[in-house]
Every structure is written in C-alpha cells, then in structure tokens.
C-alpha positions as a printed NumPy array, in Angstrom:
array([[  0.086,   0.057,  -0.092],
       [  1.202,   3.607,  -0.76 ],
       [ -0.206,   6.284,   1.349],
       [ -0.448,   9.602,  -0.284],
       [ -0.29 ,  12.363,   2.192],
       [ -1.499,  15.606,   1.111],
       [ -2.625,  18.949,   2.651],
       [ -5.547,  21.023,   1.049],
       [ -7.087,  24.336,   1.761],
       [ -9.676,  25.799,  -0.309],
       [ -8.737,  24.11 ,  -3.407],
       [-11.297,  21.406,  -3.743],
       [-11.211,  21.212,  -7.657],
       [ -7.509,  21.093,  -7.648],
       [ -7.48 ,  18.423,  -4.992],
       [ -9.679,  16.334,  -7.132],
       [ -7.76 ,  16.726, -10.196],
       [ -4.746,  15.512,  -8.049],
       [ -6.391,  12.405,  -6.632],
       [ -8.243,  11.434,  -9.992],
       [ -4.892,  11.568, -11.878],
       [ -3.18 ,   9.436,  -9.121],
       [ -5.936,   6.758,  -9.285],
       [ -6.348,   6.848, -13.142],
       [ -2.483,   6.608, -13.785],
       [ -1.858,   3.884, -11.131],
       [ -1.374,   0.198, -12.015],
       [ -3.235,  -0.973,  -8.807],
       [ -5.648,   1.983,  -7.585],
       [ -6.821,  -0.343,  -4.825],
       [ -3.296,  -0.319,  -3.304],
       [ -3.448,   3.567,  -3.022],
       [ -4.845,   5.289,   0.277],
       [ -4.951,   9.062,   0.577],
       [ -4.272,  10.725,   3.951],
       [ -5.955,  14.286,   3.507],
       [ -5.332,  17.071,   5.949],
       [ -7.741,  19.873,   5.91 ],
       [ -7.657,  22.954,   7.852],
       [-10.63 ,  23.481,  10.471],
       [-11.854,  26.591,   8.654],
       [-11.897,  25.296,   5.236],
       [-15.624,  25.081,   4.237],
       [-15.209,  24.227,   0.776],
       [-17.123,  21.132,  -0.469],
       [-14.741,  18.194,  -1.038],
       [-15.132,  14.97 ,  -2.863],
       [-12.82 ,  12.209,  -1.517],
       [-11.534,   9.101,  -3.325],
       [-11.835,   5.682,  -1.937],
       [ -9.457,   4.742,   0.892],
       [ -9.212,   8.183,   2.424],
       [ -8.367,   9.102,   5.981],
       [ -9.213,  12.601,   6.609],
       [ -7.487,  14.67 ,   9.393],
       [ -9.35 ,  18.057,  10.078],
       [ -7.195,  20.338,  12.319],
       [ -5.582,  23.656,  12.429],
       [ -2.729,  23.485,   9.999],
       [ -0.533,  26.457,  10.611],
       [  0.403,  26.739,   7.026],
       [ -0.007,  22.988,   6.005],
       [  3.964,  22.699,   5.664],
       [  5.367,  19.326,   4.624],
       [  6.422,  18.588,   8.246],
       [  2.914,  19.031,   9.492],
       [  1.107,  16.639,   6.84 ],
       [  3.98 ,  13.98 ,   6.96 ],
       [  4.221,  13.979,  10.656],
       [  0.681,  13.811,  11.328],
       [ -0.113,  11.575,   8.429],
       [  2.657,   8.784,   9.026],
       [  0.66 ,   7.962,  12.219],
       [ -2.253,   6.79 ,  10.694],
       [ -1.193,   5.704,   7.309],
       [ -1.593,   2.071,   6.738],
       [  0.749,   1.732,   3.978],
       [  4.522,   1.331,   4.437],
       [  5.429,   3.743,   1.638],
       [  4.305,   7.323,   2.214],
       [  4.137,   9.976,  -0.303],
       [  4.26 ,  13.759,   0.44 ],
       [  2.879,  16.12 ,  -2.069],
       [  0.754,  19.39 ,  -2.29 ],
       [ -2.764,  19.26 ,  -3.908],
       [ -1.402,  20.911,  -7.104],
       [  0.394,  17.967,  -8.47 ],
       [ -0.832,  15.744, -11.383],
       [  0.407,  12.155, -12.158],
       [  1.383,  11.789, -15.793],
       [  2.904,   8.411, -15.89 ],
       [  0.859,   5.205, -16.236],
       [  1.688,   2.493, -13.802],
       [  3.61 ,   5.062, -11.576],
       [  2.934,   2.974,  -8.383],
       [  4.711,  -0.117,  -9.826],
       [  7.784,   1.984, -10.669],
       [  8.009,   3.268,  -7.181],
       [  7.44 ,  -0.308,  -5.561],
       [ 10.24 ,  -1.511,  -7.943],
       [ 12.594,   1.314,  -6.791],
       [ 12.066,   0.416,  -3.239],
       [ 12.659,  -3.196,  -3.922],
       [ 16.175,  -2.247,  -4.913],
       [ 16.995,  -1.384,  -1.308],
       [ 16.677,  -4.479,   1.099],
       [ 16.215,  -1.896,   4.324],
       [ 14.068,   0.25 ,   1.946],
       [ 15.578,   3.211,   3.118],
       [ 15.385,   5.781,   0.429],
       [ 13.807,   9.03 ,  -0.845],
       [ 12.261,   8.247,  -4.245],
       [ 11.324,  11.527,  -6.291],
       [  9.49 ,  11.494,  -9.673],
       [ 10.705,  13.672, -12.334],
       [  9.18 ,  17.086, -13.154],
       [  9.926,  19.898, -15.38 ],
       [ 11.812,  22.03 , -12.984],
       [ 13.921,  19.274, -11.52 ],
       [ 17.252,  20.449, -13.496],
       [ 16.706,  24.103, -12.297],
       [ 16.02 ,  23.249,  -8.565],
       [ 18.337,  20.057,  -8.366],
       [ 16.013,  18.089,  -6.253],
       [ 12.51 ,  16.521,  -6.073],
       [  9.701,  18.66 ,  -4.728],
       [  7.518,  15.567,  -3.675],
       [  8.655,  12.244,  -2.938],
       [  8.188,   8.589,  -1.502],
       [  9.795,   7.297,   1.823],
       [  9.437,   3.973,   3.526],
       [  8.395,   3.824,   7.214],
       [ 11.868,   2.435,   7.678],
       [ 13.33 ,   5.88 ,   7.187],
       [ 11.797,   7.045,  10.334],
       [ 12.729,   4.139,  12.306],
       [ 16.253,   4.745,  11.222],
       [ 16.459,   8.513,  11.441],
       [ 13.768,   8.959,  14.2  ],
       [ 11.615,  11.459,  12.133],
       [ 10.932,  12.348,   8.37 ],
       [ 11.188,  15.872,   8.376],
       [ 13.176,  18.69 ,  10.298],
       [ 12.005,  18.816,  13.819],
       [ 11.24 ,  22.689,  13.61 ],
       [  7.589,  23.679,  13.837],
       [  6.367,  25.298,  10.606],
       [  9.757,  24.722,   8.782],
       [  9.822,  25.304,   5.177],
       [ 11.794,  23.581,   2.484],
       [ 11.295,  20.18 ,   4.277],
       [ 11.615,  18.873,   0.541],
       [ 15.103,  20.415,   0.128],
       [ 16.268,  18.922,   3.656],
       [ 15.006,  15.401,   2.846],
       [ 16.946,  15.521,  -0.424],
       [ 20.183,  16.556,   1.233],
       [ 19.853,  13.989,   4.083],
       [ 19.046,  11.112,   1.283],
       [ 21.955,  12.413,  -0.83 ],
       [ 24.391,  12.408,   2.069],
       [ 23.688,   8.592,   2.44 ],
       [ 23.514,   7.812,  -1.238],
       [ 19.819,   7.112,  -1.041],
       [ 18.3  ,  10.034,  -3.07 ],
       [ 16.513,   8.57 ,  -6.162],
       [ 15.452,  10.687,  -9.222],
       [ 12.872,   8.406, -10.562],
       [ 12.951,   9.323, -14.222],
       [ 10.441,   6.594, -15.099],
       [  7.75 ,   8.478, -13.291],
       [  6.65 ,  12.001, -14.236],
       [  4.453,  14.582, -12.333],
       [  3.27 ,  17.957, -13.324],
       [  3.572,  20.652, -10.759],
       [  0.674,  23.134, -11.468],
       [  2.2  ,  25.456,  -8.891],
       [ -0.86 ,  27.531,  -8.032],
       [  0.048,  30.699,  -6.279],
       [ -2.531,  31.636,  -3.841],
       [ -3.036,  31.888,  -0.092],
       [ -2.008,  28.398,   0.436]])
C-alpha cells in the first residue's frame, strides 16, 4: 500500500484533479490510500477518493512537516508519499515504478522522487516517497522545527548524504504550482 499524504485548503477542484490523476494512472488503484489534511476553517465542498483518511485540524500553513508527521501516524501503507494538492500524475503505472525502486534496497531506506519540469533548475525532488523504515532509522521524516519550510530540500540533502536520493525518471508529475493563499 502507498499512502499519499496531502494537505489541501480551499482548493477542492485542484485536490480532485490530483487524486483523479493518481488513481487513473496507477497500476493498482486499490493499493493507494489518501491521508488528507484539511484546515478546520476550510468550508469548501470536497469529494474524496476511496481509501481516504481525513484529518481536520488547524494546519499552521500546511507545511510538509505538518502533513507527513501527522499523516505517518495513521498511514496504513509502508510507503508514504508527500505532495501538495497542485500535483498531477502523468505516468501510467507510476505505483509499480515506485515499488520496484524500493525493492532495490533491502532495508527500504530511500527517498524516491519523481521527475518534473523544474528538476534541472531546482536540483532536487519537490515531492517524494519514503518507506516507514526511514523514520525508524532516523527518528523522524522532516526537520523537527515547527512550521519549517523547505522540508523537501532538507530530505533530499539527507538522502544524498547517505547515497539514497533517487531521481525516478520513469515517473513524471506535473506541478501546476498554483500561487494563492495556500
């Protein structure tokens, strides 16, 4: 099972596009669950995919550390994906490629990041997959600083230092990069 941890706030249509693309492009949609984190003051009408766990709580900006740290406690899948709600999945059978990549590491400790248009400019993955064994080894997924930004950059640096930062070129995402109050 792959648990997709995603915060959303006031973007119910964008959120639906994200999860629709994830399931439509998955090899085995029944092996995907969504851990959705919504802010308490978000009154937008949302439609949720099957296998959704909903967290409704104050988000303090919905940064990566918030969703991953809260979501990991209730994820049923051993592989956790972190992403914002403005990502679209572009590769058919993306889940199969992710599972195959983790199978290359007996301890499953790796950061697996899909390819996207700005990879060359940024030099790191903005969304990624981690196995629960990462947290067992390190003690946490993200920097332990409340409200910290650039958790994706931090994770990529840590994974690079130990030689476990994977640029998964066989899987592509599209970052819509919506600029709003999120």
